[in-house]
PDB file of C-alpha atoms in Angstrom:
ATOM      1  CA  MET A 236       0.000   0.000   0.000  1.00  0.00           C
ATOM      2  CA  LYS A 237       2.909   2.334   0.738  1.00  0.00           C
ATOM      3  CA  GLU A 238       4.242   1.848  -2.791  1.00  0.00           C
ATOM      4  CA  ARG A 239       0.810   2.589  -4.255  1.00  0.00           C
ATOM      5  CA  ALA A 240       0.594   5.803  -2.219  1.00  0.00           C
ATOM      6  CA  LYS A 241       4.027   6.864  -3.543  1.00  0.00           C
ATOM      7  CA  GLU A 242       2.899   6.097  -7.107  1.00  0.00           C
ATOM      8  CA  LEU A 243      -0.211   8.257  -6.761  1.00  0.00           C
ATOM      9  CA  LYS A 244       1.702  11.118  -5.178  1.00  0.00           C
ATOM     10  CA  ALA A 245       4.395  11.051  -7.882  1.00  0.00           C
ATOM     11  CA  SER A 246       1.848  10.962 -10.717  1.00  0.00           C
ATOM     12  CA  SER A 247       0.049  14.014  -9.370  1.00  0.00           C
ATOM     13  CA  ARG A 248       3.264  16.095  -9.537  1.00  0.00           C
ATOM     14  CA  ARG A 249       3.929  15.622 -13.239  1.00  0.00           C
ATOM     15  CA  THR A 250       2.578  18.219 -15.611  1.00  0.00           C
ATOM     16  CA  SER A 251       1.965  17.284 -19.239  1.00  0.00           C
ATOM     17  CA  ARG A 252       0.546  13.988 -20.472  1.00  0.00           C
ATOM     18  CA  ALA A 253       3.744  13.269 -22.425  1.00  0.00           C
ATOM     19  CA  GLU A 254       5.877  13.921 -19.342  1.00  0.00           C
ATOM     20  CA  LYS A 255       3.659  11.658 -17.260  1.00  0.00           C
ATOM     21  CA  ALA A 256       3.868   8.867 -19.847  1.00  0.00           C
ATOM     22  CA  ALA A 257       7.663   9.136 -20.163  1.00  0.00           C
ATOM     23  CA  ALA A 258       8.128   9.190 -16.385  1.00  0.00           C
ATOM     24  CA  ALA A 259       5.759   6.243 -15.920  1.00  0.00           C
ATOM     25  CA  GLU A 260       7.650   4.147 -18.471  1.00  0.00           C
ATOM     26  CA  ALA A 261      10.974   5.096 -16.856  1.00  0.00           C
ATOM     27  CA  ASP A 262       9.548   4.073 -13.461  1.00  0.00           C
ATOM     28  CA  VAL A 263       8.475   0.691 -14.851  1.00  0.00           C
ATOM     29  CA  LEU A 264      11.852   0.063 -16.482  1.00  0.00           C
ATOM     30  CA  ALA A 265      13.666   1.058 -13.278  1.00  0.00           C
ATOM     31  CA  LYS A 266      11.500  -1.312 -11.223  1.00  0.00           C
ATOM     32  CA  ILE A 267      12.180  -4.135 -13.687  1.00  0.00           C
ATOM     33  CA  ALA A 268      15.927  -3.437 -13.513  1.00  0.00           C
ATOM     34  CA  GLU A 269      15.804  -3.823  -9.691  1.00  0.00           C
ATOM     35  CA  MET A 270      14.347  -7.333  -9.891  1.00  0.00           C
ATOM     36  CA  PRO A 271      16.451 -10.468  -9.357  1.00  0.00           C
ATOM     37  CA  ASP A 272      17.675 -12.059 -12.598  1.00  0.00           C
ATOM     38  CA  GLY A 273      14.888 -14.639 -13.043  1.00  0.00           C
ATOM     39  CA  ASP A 274      12.060 -12.168 -12.504  1.00  0.00           C
ATOM     40  CA  ARG A 275      13.874  -9.415 -14.405  1.00  0.00           C
ATOM     41  CA  VAL A 276      14.238 -11.533 -17.544  1.00  0.00           C
ATOM     42  CA  LEU A 277      10.541 -12.453 -17.455  1.00  0.00           C
ATOM     43  CA  ALA A 278       9.438  -8.872 -16.766  1.00  0.00           C
ATOM     44  CA  GLU A 279      11.609  -7.462 -19.571  1.00  0.00           C
ATOM     45  CA  ARG A 280      10.127  -9.934 -22.039  1.00  0.00           C
ATOM     46  CA  ILE A 281       6.542  -9.289 -20.861  1.00  0.00           C
ATOM     47  CA  HIS A 282       7.175  -5.536 -21.205  1.00  0.00           C
ATOM     48  CA  ALA A 283       8.422  -6.013 -24.777  1.00  0.00           C
ATOM     49  CA  LEU A 284       5.500  -8.283 -25.700  1.00  0.00           C
ATOM     50  CA  VAL A 285       2.933  -5.820 -24.363  1.00  0.00           C
ATOM     51  CA  LYS A 286       4.604  -2.893 -26.147  1.00  0.00           C
ATOM     52  CA  GLU A 287       4.698  -4.867 -29.431  1.00  0.00           C
ATOM     53  CA  ASN A 288       1.175  -6.266 -29.290  1.00  0.00           C
ATOM     54  CA  ALA A 289      -0.780  -3.525 -27.516  1.00  0.00           C
ATOM     55  CA  PRO A 290       1.064  -0.230 -28.008  1.00  0.00           C
ATOM     56  CA  GLU A 291      -2.048   1.635 -26.857  1.00  0.00           C
ATOM     57  CA  LEU A 292      -1.496   0.337 -23.305  1.00  0.00           C
ATOM     58  CA  GLU A 293       0.490   2.688 -21.102  1.00  0.00           C
ATOM     59  CA  PRO A 294       3.102   1.237 -18.738  1.00  0.00           C
ATOM     60  CA  LYS A 295       2.743   2.263 -15.099  1.00  0.00           C
ATOM     61  CA  LEU A 296       3.590   0.998 -11.644  1.00  0.00           C
ATOM     62  CA  TRP A 297       0.731  -0.632  -9.807  1.00  0.00           C
ATOM     63  CA  TYR A 298       1.405  -1.595  -6.188  1.00  0.00           C
ATOM     64  CA  GLY A 299       5.102  -1.434  -7.037  1.00  0.00           C
ATOM     65  CA  MET A 300       4.887  -3.825  -9.989  1.00  0.00           C
ATOM     66  CA  PRO A 301       4.835  -3.254 -13.764  1.00  0.00           C
ATOM     67  CA  ALA A 302       1.335  -2.852 -15.170  1.00  0.00           C
ATOM     68  CA  TYR A 303      -0.203  -1.748 -18.438  1.00  0.00           C
ATOM     69  CA  ALA A 304      -3.267   0.476 -18.520  1.00  0.00           C
ATOM     70  CA  ARG A 305      -5.832   1.950 -20.861  1.00  0.00           C
ATOM     71  CA  ASP A 306      -7.283   5.306 -19.839  1.00  0.00           C
ATOM     72  CA  GLY A 307      -5.506   4.974 -16.490  1.00  0.00           C
ATOM     73  CA  LYS A 308      -7.117   1.610 -15.658  1.00  0.00           C
ATOM     74  CA  VAL A 309      -4.923  -1.501 -15.429  1.00  0.00           C
ATOM     75  CA  VAL A 310      -5.577  -4.175 -18.044  1.00  0.00           C
ATOM     76  CA  CYS A 311      -2.636  -6.489 -17.308  1.00  0.00           C
ATOM     77  CA  PHE A 312       0.214  -6.679 -14.819  1.00  0.00           C
ATOM     78  CA  PHE A 313       3.329  -8.597 -13.835  1.00  0.00           C
ATOM     79  CA  GLN A 314       3.993  -9.798 -10.286  1.00  0.00           C
ATOM     80  CA  SER A 315       7.499 -10.713  -9.209  1.00  0.00           C
ATOM     81  CA  ALA A 316       7.958 -14.079  -7.513  1.00  0.00           C
ATOM     82  CA  GLN A 317      10.625 -12.618  -5.233  1.00  0.00           C
ATOM     83  CA  LYS A 318       8.524  -9.695  -4.004  1.00  0.00           C
ATOM     84  CA  PHE A 319       5.559 -11.900  -3.157  1.00  0.00           C
ATOM     85  CA  LYS A 320       7.734 -14.790  -1.916  1.00  0.00           C
ATOM     86  CA  THR A 321       6.154 -17.301  -4.269  1.00  0.00           C
ATOM     87  CA  ARG A 322       7.776 -19.941  -6.420  1.00  0.00           C
ATOM     88  CA  TYR A 323       6.650 -18.352  -9.681  1.00  0.00           C
ATOM     89  CA  ALA A 324       6.044 -14.924 -11.190  1.00  0.00           C
ATOM     90  CA  THR A 325       2.555 -14.075 -12.425  1.00  0.00           C
ATOM     91  CA  LEU A 326       1.092 -12.398 -15.487  1.00  0.00           C
ATOM     92  CA  GLY A 327      -2.397 -11.255 -14.558  1.00  0.00           C
ATOM     93  CA  PHE A 328      -5.316  -9.607 -16.303  1.00  0.00           C
ATOM     94  CA  SER A 329      -7.944  -7.363 -14.733  1.00  0.00           C
ATOM     95  CA  ASP A 330     -11.661  -7.523 -15.388  1.00  0.00           C
ATOM     96  CA  LEU A 331     -11.130  -4.883 -18.105  1.00  0.00           C
ATOM     97  CA  ALA A 332      -9.243  -7.409 -20.236  1.00  0.00           C
ATOM     98  CA  ARG A 333     -11.518  -8.849 -22.876  1.00  0.00           C
ATOM     99  CA  LEU A 334     -10.610 -12.477 -22.276  1.00  0.00           C
ATOM    100  CA  ASP A 335     -14.091 -13.747 -21.420  1.00  0.00           C
ATOM    101  CA  ASP A 336     -14.655 -17.318 -22.576  1.00  0.00           C
ATOM    102  CA  GLY A 337     -17.925 -18.812 -21.413  1.00  0.00           C
ATOM    103  CA  SER A 338     -18.628 -18.665 -17.704  1.00  0.00           C
ATOM    104  CA  MET A 339     -15.049 -19.369 -16.517  1.00  0.00           C
ATOM    105  CA  TRP A 340     -11.578 -18.421 -17.798  1.00  0.00           C
ATOM    106  CA  PRO A 341      -8.074 -17.867 -16.411  1.00  0.00           C
ATOM    107  CA  ALA A 342      -7.242 -14.334 -15.284  1.00  0.00           C
ATOM    108  CA  ALA A 343      -3.630 -15.007 -14.194  1.00  0.00           C
ATOM    109  CA  TYR A 344      -0.811 -17.193 -15.420  1.00  0.00           C
ATOM    110  CA  ALA A 345       2.148 -18.596 -13.491  1.00  0.00           C
ATOM    111  CA  LEU A 346       5.497 -17.984 -15.194  1.00  0.00           C
ATOM    112  CA  THR A 347       8.775 -19.780 -14.547  1.00  0.00           C
ATOM    113  CA  ARG A 348      10.349 -19.208 -17.969  1.00  0.00           C
ATOM    114  CA  LEU A 349       9.176 -18.205 -21.447  1.00  0.00           C
ATOM    115  CA  SER A 350       9.495 -20.445 -24.471  1.00  0.00           C
ATOM    116  CA  PRO A 351       8.718 -19.151 -27.969  1.00  0.00           C
ATOM    117  CA  ALA A 352       5.318 -20.886 -27.715  1.00  0.00           C
ATOM    118  CA  ASP A 353       4.664 -19.161 -24.367  1.00  0.00           C
ATOM    119  CA  GLU A 354       5.583 -15.795 -25.876  1.00  0.00           C
ATOM    120  CA  ALA A 355       3.199 -16.388 -28.785  1.00  0.00           C
ATOM    121  CA  ARG A 356       0.415 -17.277 -26.343  1.00  0.00           C
ATOM    122  CA  ILE A 357       1.073 -14.166 -24.242  1.00  0.00           C
ATOM    123  CA  ALA A 358       1.099 -11.995 -27.376  1.00  0.00           C
ATOM    124  CA  GLU A 359      -2.303 -13.414 -28.363  1.00  0.00           C
ATOM    125  CA  LEU A 360      -3.709 -12.896 -24.848  1.00  0.00           C
ATOM    126  CA  VAL A 361      -2.526  -9.282 -24.798  1.00  0.00           C
ATOM    127  CA  ARG A 362      -4.040  -8.611 -28.231  1.00  0.00           C
ATOM    128  CA  ARG A 363      -7.353 -10.170 -27.142  1.00  0.00           C
ATOM    129  CA  ALA A 364      -7.296  -8.226 -23.880  1.00  0.00           C
ATOM    130  CA  VAL A 365      -7.381  -4.906 -25.723  1.00  0.00           C
ATOM    131  CA  ALA A 366      -9.498  -5.934 -28.721  1.00  0.00           C
TER     132      ALA A 366
END
């Protein structure tokens, strides 16, 4: 919660939309760079996949973790395994992601590594989330 409060305070200080966007992306990249190697590699790749497949999503920090938003509302996010003391990192989607499939569908995915097939699946999920 403390990190979220810092994020909100910092975002209110910035002036123009372009400055806010540039600062938010720099914040996300800095947070990714701080992660331990395993999480950092995953987060860097997720960041690249989101930027490639949904350039309309804006990177931002959300509770201290990289997230990607449309109109200020988070669509997808990455959670570090190390920060949450779990055995795997997580790629999650909010209720704004358009991934509905019947009456039940996954909203988060455990990540331990990314194969080319995993990257293709993530790219498709991200594209569907913003479609």
